[in-house]
Coordinates of C-alpha atoms in Angstrom, one line a residue:
M1 CA -10.1 -2.7 0.2
S2 CA -11.4 -2.7 -3.5
E3 CA -11.0 0.0 -6.0
I4 CA -13.0 0.5 -9.0
G5 CA -11.4 1.7 -12.1
R6 CA -11.1 0.2 -15.7
A7 CA -7.8 -0.6 -16.8
E8 CA -6.6 -0.4 -20.9
T9 CA -9.0 -1.8 -23.1
G10 CA -8.4 -5.6 -24.1
P11 CA -9.1 -9.1 -23.8
L12 CA -9.4 -9.6 -19.9
D13 CA -6.6 -12.3 -19.9
S14 CA -4.2 -9.9 -21.6
R15 CA -5.0 -7.5 -19.0
I16 CA -4.6 -9.6 -15.9
D17 CA -0.9 -8.8 -14.2
T18 CA -0.4 -10.8 -11.2
T19 CA 3.0 -8.9 -10.0
V20 CA 1.4 -6.1 -9.6
A21 CA -0.8 -5.7 -6.2
H22 CA -4.3 -4.7 -6.6
P23 CA -6.7 -3.7 -4.0
A24 CA -9.7 -6.1 -4.4
R25 CA -7.1 -8.6 -4.4
R26 CA -5.4 -7.4 -1.5
Y27 CA -9.2 -6.8 0.3
D28 CA -9.8 -10.6 -0.7
Y29 CA -6.3 -11.8 1.3
W30 CA -7.5 -9.9 4.2
L31 CA -11.0 -11.5 4.2
G32 CA -9.4 -14.8 4.4
G33 CA -9.6 -15.7 0.5
G34 CA -7.7 -17.2 -1.8
N35 CA -8.4 -15.2 -4.9
N36 CA -5.1 -13.3 -4.5
F37 CA -1.4 -13.3 -5.3
A38 CA 2.2 -12.9 -3.6
A39 CA 2.0 -9.3 -4.8
D40 CA -1.5 -8.8 -3.2
R41 CA -0.2 -10.7 0.2
E42 CA 3.1 -8.6 0.1
S43 CA 1.1 -5.2 -0.2
G44 CA -1.6 -6.9 2.4
D45 CA 1.2 -7.5 5.1
A46 CA 3.0 -4.1 4.5
V47 CA -0.1 -2.2 5.6
A48 CA -0.9 -4.7 7.9
A49 CA 2.7 -4.1 9.7
A50 CA 1.9 -0.5 10.0
F51 CA -2.0 -0.8 10.7
P52 CA -2.2 -4.4 12.8
T53 CA -5.9 -4.0 12.9
V54 CA -6.4 -3.8 8.7
R55 CA -7.9 -7.4 8.9
T56 CA -10.6 -6.3 11.4
A57 CA -11.0 -2.9 9.4
A58 CA -11.8 -5.2 6.8
I59 CA -14.1 -7.9 8.3
E60 CA -16.6 -4.9 9.5
N61 CA -16.2 -3.3 6.3
R62 CA -18.0 -6.8 5.2
R63 CA -20.6 -6.4 7.7
F64 CA -21.1 -3.1 7.3
L65 CA -22.2 -3.6 4.0
R66 CA -24.2 -6.8 5.0
R67 CA -26.3 -4.9 7.5
A68 CA -26.8 -2.2 5.3
V69 CA -28.4 -4.1 2.8
R70 CA -30.2 -5.6 4.9
Y71 CA -31.6 -2.3 5.6
L72 CA -32.0 -1.0 2.5
V73 CA -34.4 -4.2 1.6
R74 CA -36.2 -4.7 4.4
E75 CA -36.9 -1.3 5.7
A76 CA -36.2 1.0 2.7
G77 CA -38.0 -1.2 0.0
I78 CA -34.8 -1.5 -2.4
R79 CA -35.2 -4.4 -5.2
Q80 CA -32.3 -3.3 -7.4
F81 CA -28.7 -2.1 -6.7
L82 CA -25.5 -0.6 -8.6
D83 CA -22.8 -1.7 -6.5
I84 CA -19.3 0.0 -7.9
G85 CA -16.2 -1.3 -6.8
T86 CA -17.4 -5.1 -5.7
G87 CA -13.7 -6.9 -5.8
I88 CA -13.6 -10.6 -5.3
P89 CA -17.1 -12.4 -5.8
T90 CA -17.4 -14.0 -1.9
A91 CA -19.5 -14.6 0.9
D92 CA -22.1 -12.0 1.5
N93 CA -21.8 -9.9 -1.8
T94 CA -24.9 -7.3 -2.1
H95 CA -26.8 -9.6 -4.4
Q96 CA -26.5 -12.7 -2.0
V97 CA -27.6 -10.9 1.1
A98 CA -30.5 -8.7 -0.8
Q99 CA -31.9 -11.9 -2.9
A100 CA -31.9 -14.3 0.2
I101 CA -34.4 -11.7 1.6
A102 CA -36.4 -10.6 -1.5
P103 CA -34.9 -13.1 -4.5
E104 CA -36.8 -10.6 -7.1
C105 CA -33.3 -8.2 -6.6
R106 CA -31.7 -6.9 -9.1
V107 CA -27.7 -6.1 -9.0
V108 CA -25.3 -4.6 -11.2
Y109 CA -21.6 -4.8 -10.2
V110 CA -18.8 -2.8 -11.5
D111 CA -15.1 -3.2 -11.2
N112 CA -12.1 -3.0 -13.1
D113 CA -9.8 -6.1 -11.7
P114 CA -9.7 -9.0 -14.7
I115 CA -9.9 -11.4 -12.4
V116 CA -12.6 -10.2 -10.7
L117 CA -14.6 -10.4 -14.1
V118 CA -13.2 -13.9 -15.1
H119 CA -15.0 -15.0 -11.9
A120 CA -18.2 -12.8 -12.4
R121 CA -18.6 -14.5 -15.6
T122 CA -18.5 -17.8 -13.4
L123 CA -20.9 -17.1 -11.4
L124 CA -23.4 -15.4 -14.2
T125 CA -23.7 -18.8 -15.4
S126 CA -25.5 -20.1 -12.7
S127 CA -28.0 -17.3 -12.7
P128 CA -30.7 -17.8 -15.7
E129 CA -32.8 -15.1 -14.3
R130 CA -29.9 -12.7 -15.0
R131 CA -30.7 -10.8 -11.9
T132 CA -26.9 -10.1 -11.6
A133 CA -24.7 -8.4 -13.8
Y134 CA -20.6 -7.0 -13.9
L135 CA -19.4 -4.2 -16.0
D136 CA -15.6 -3.2 -16.4
G137 CA -16.3 0.3 -15.7
D138 CA -14.3 3.3 -14.0
L139 CA -15.9 5.0 -11.0
R140 CA -13.3 8.5 -12.9
R141 CA -16.0 8.0 -15.5
P142 CA -19.2 7.3 -14.8
D143 CA -21.3 8.5 -17.2
E144 CA -19.8 5.0 -19.2
I145 CA -21.2 3.4 -16.0
L146 CA -24.4 4.9 -16.7
D147 CA -24.7 4.8 -20.4
H148 CA -23.5 0.9 -20.6
P149 CA -26.0 -1.0 -22.2
E150 CA -26.2 -3.9 -19.5
L151 CA -26.9 -1.5 -16.9
S152 CA -29.9 -0.4 -18.8
A153 CA -30.7 -3.8 -19.4
T154 CA -30.4 -5.0 -15.7
L155 CA -32.2 -2.2 -13.8
D156 CA -34.8 0.6 -14.1
L157 CA -33.5 3.9 -13.3
D158 CA -37.0 5.2 -13.1
R159 CA -36.9 3.3 -9.9
P160 CA -35.0 3.8 -6.2
V161 CA -31.5 1.7 -6.7
G162 CA -29.4 1.5 -3.8
L163 CA -26.3 3.1 -4.8
M164 CA -23.3 1.1 -3.4
L165 CA -19.5 2.8 -3.0
V166 CA -18.3 0.6 0.0
A167 CA -14.4 0.9 0.7
V168 CA -13.7 2.3 -2.8
L169 CA -13.8 6.6 -2.4
H170 CA -10.5 6.2 -0.5
F171 CA -8.7 4.7 -4.2
L172 CA -9.3 7.9 -5.5
K173 CA -7.4 10.8 -4.9
D174 CA -8.4 14.4 -4.8
A175 CA -7.2 15.0 -8.4
D176 CA -9.2 12.4 -9.4
D177 CA -12.2 14.4 -8.6
P178 CA -14.2 12.0 -6.9
Y179 CA -16.8 14.3 -5.3
G180 CA -17.7 15.1 -9.1
A181 CA -18.2 11.3 -9.8
V182 CA -20.5 10.8 -6.9
A183 CA -22.5 13.5 -7.8
R184 CA -23.1 12.6 -11.3
L185 CA -24.0 9.1 -9.8
V186 CA -26.4 10.7 -7.2
S187 CA -27.6 13.1 -9.6
A188 CA -29.0 9.8 -12.0
M189 CA -30.2 8.7 -9.3
P190 CA -34.2 8.9 -9.0
A191 CA -35.9 10.1 -5.8
G192 CA -36.2 7.5 -3.3
S193 CA -32.8 6.0 -4.1
Y194 CA -30.2 5.7 -1.4
L195 CA -26.2 6.4 -1.4
T196 CA -24.1 3.5 1.1
L197 CA -20.5 4.3 1.1
S198 CA -17.5 3.3 3.2
H199 CA -14.0 5.4 3.5
A200 CA -11.4 4.7 5.4
T201 CA -10.3 7.7 7.7
D202 CA -6.6 8.6 9.8
D203 CA -8.5 10.9 12.1
H204 CA -7.9 8.1 15.4
M205 CA -4.9 7.4 13.9
P206 CA -1.3 9.1 15.3
A207 CA 0.9 10.6 13.0
E208 CA 3.4 7.9 12.6
T209 CA 0.7 5.3 11.7
I210 CA -0.5 7.7 9.0
S211 CA 2.8 7.8 7.4
A212 CA 3.7 4.1 7.8
V213 CA 0.0 3.2 6.2
D214 CA 1.1 6.0 3.3
E215 CA 4.8 4.5 2.9
A216 CA 3.7 1.0 2.7
G217 CA 0.6 2.2 0.0
D218 CA 3.0 3.8 -1.9
R219 CA 5.7 1.3 -2.2
T220 CA 3.3 -2.0 -3.3
R221 CA 1.9 1.0 -6.1
V222 CA -1.9 0.6 -4.1
P223 CA -1.6 4.5 -3.1
F224 CA -4.8 5.7 -1.7
Q225 CA -5.9 8.7 0.2
F226 CA -7.3 8.9 3.7
R227 CA -10.3 11.5 4.6
G228 CA -11.7 13.2 7.9
R229 CA -15.2 13.0 8.8
D230 CA -15.9 16.4 7.1
E231 CA -14.2 15.2 3.6
V232 CA -16.5 11.7 3.9
A233 CA -20.0 14.1 4.7
R234 CA -19.0 15.9 1.3
F235 CA -19.7 13.0 -0.3
L236 CA -23.3 12.9 1.3
T237 CA -24.4 16.5 0.1
G238 CA -28.1 16.9 -0.9
T239 CA -28.6 13.6 0.8
E240 CA -30.2 12.4 4.1
P241 CA -28.3 10.3 6.0
V242 CA -30.0 7.6 7.5
P243 CA -29.8 7.6 11.6
P244 CA -27.0 7.5 12.9
G245 CA -25.1 9.1 10.6
I246 CA -21.2 8.7 9.9
V247 CA -20.2 6.7 12.3
S248 CA -17.2 3.8 12.4
V249 CA -18.8 0.8 10.0
A250 CA -18.3 -1.6 13.3
Q251 CA -21.1 0.9 15.1
W252 CA -23.5 1.2 11.8
R253 CA -26.9 -0.1 13.3
A254 CA -24.6 -2.9 15.1
D255 CA -26.9 -4.1 17.6
D256 CA -27.3 -7.3 16.5
E257 CA -23.6 -8.1 16.1
V258 CA -21.8 -10.1 18.6
A259 CA -20.0 -7.4 21.3
P260 CA -17.8 -5.9 22.2
R261 CA -17.7 -4.2 18.8
P262 CA -14.0 -2.9 17.7
T263 CA -13.2 0.7 18.4
A264 CA -13.3 3.4 15.3
A265 CA -9.6 3.4 16.0
E266 CA -9.2 -0.2 15.4
T267 CA -11.3 -0.3 12.1
A268 CA -10.6 3.3 10.6
V269 CA -13.4 3.3 8.3
Y270 CA -16.7 5.8 8.5
G271 CA -19.6 4.3 6.9
A272 CA -22.6 6.1 6.0
V273 CA -26.2 5.4 4.2
A274 CA -28.4 8.5 2.9
R275 CA -31.0 8.8 1.1
I276 CA -31.4 10.7 -2.5
S277 CA -34.4 12.9 -2.6

């Protein structure tokens, strides 16, 4: 699942290290993409050995993002998005879903993988209207994102924004102060904005699976932190969750998806959309 962060400054090419797994490229591997390397596949396979339905979780997380964006554009009237932790550009990215409904939608993406940014540059060349921008930023330093000139050139923070934190927060340990980072971002959004998030959880996992997944993450140098429902709910402090609230990503407004839906245990990811008042 995708991670946001900012690597050391310098030319993008000099920052690409294909010998170390990266969450964005590993997520691409689980989704069946081709923009990943041996280290990413090794890490992905190690997690899959511990949690065999991880690919289902990745696919359902992507479907959740698609449904959430459709809700925000069609029902909430959102026309601009700040998507932090976007990952490798692939099918059904935020801008593709949003602009298919309302072409005037504007999207700013943020990620730290240099390969993501290289792909993003190629994508941007096909968008003469510049409705989509990509930033190299760090969720742990939200002010750097909010103060970036490309953000203010693309989005109007006096108008409602769809803040997307999809499959990224579980890559921030408590020591990174993820709650403070989210609170800072939410505080910068005008009233009528929405926060969309998804987060891996161990609420439905046996202890041996939790231990095996943690070991796989540490061994392949992609550590992350599961959080329970109450801990995920803390990220929504001060917002108004949209029904059905915090549920499995496979269940969030999924009436039009093919049944039967994966279980909460198979996905192990919570999803929610909440209005910022």
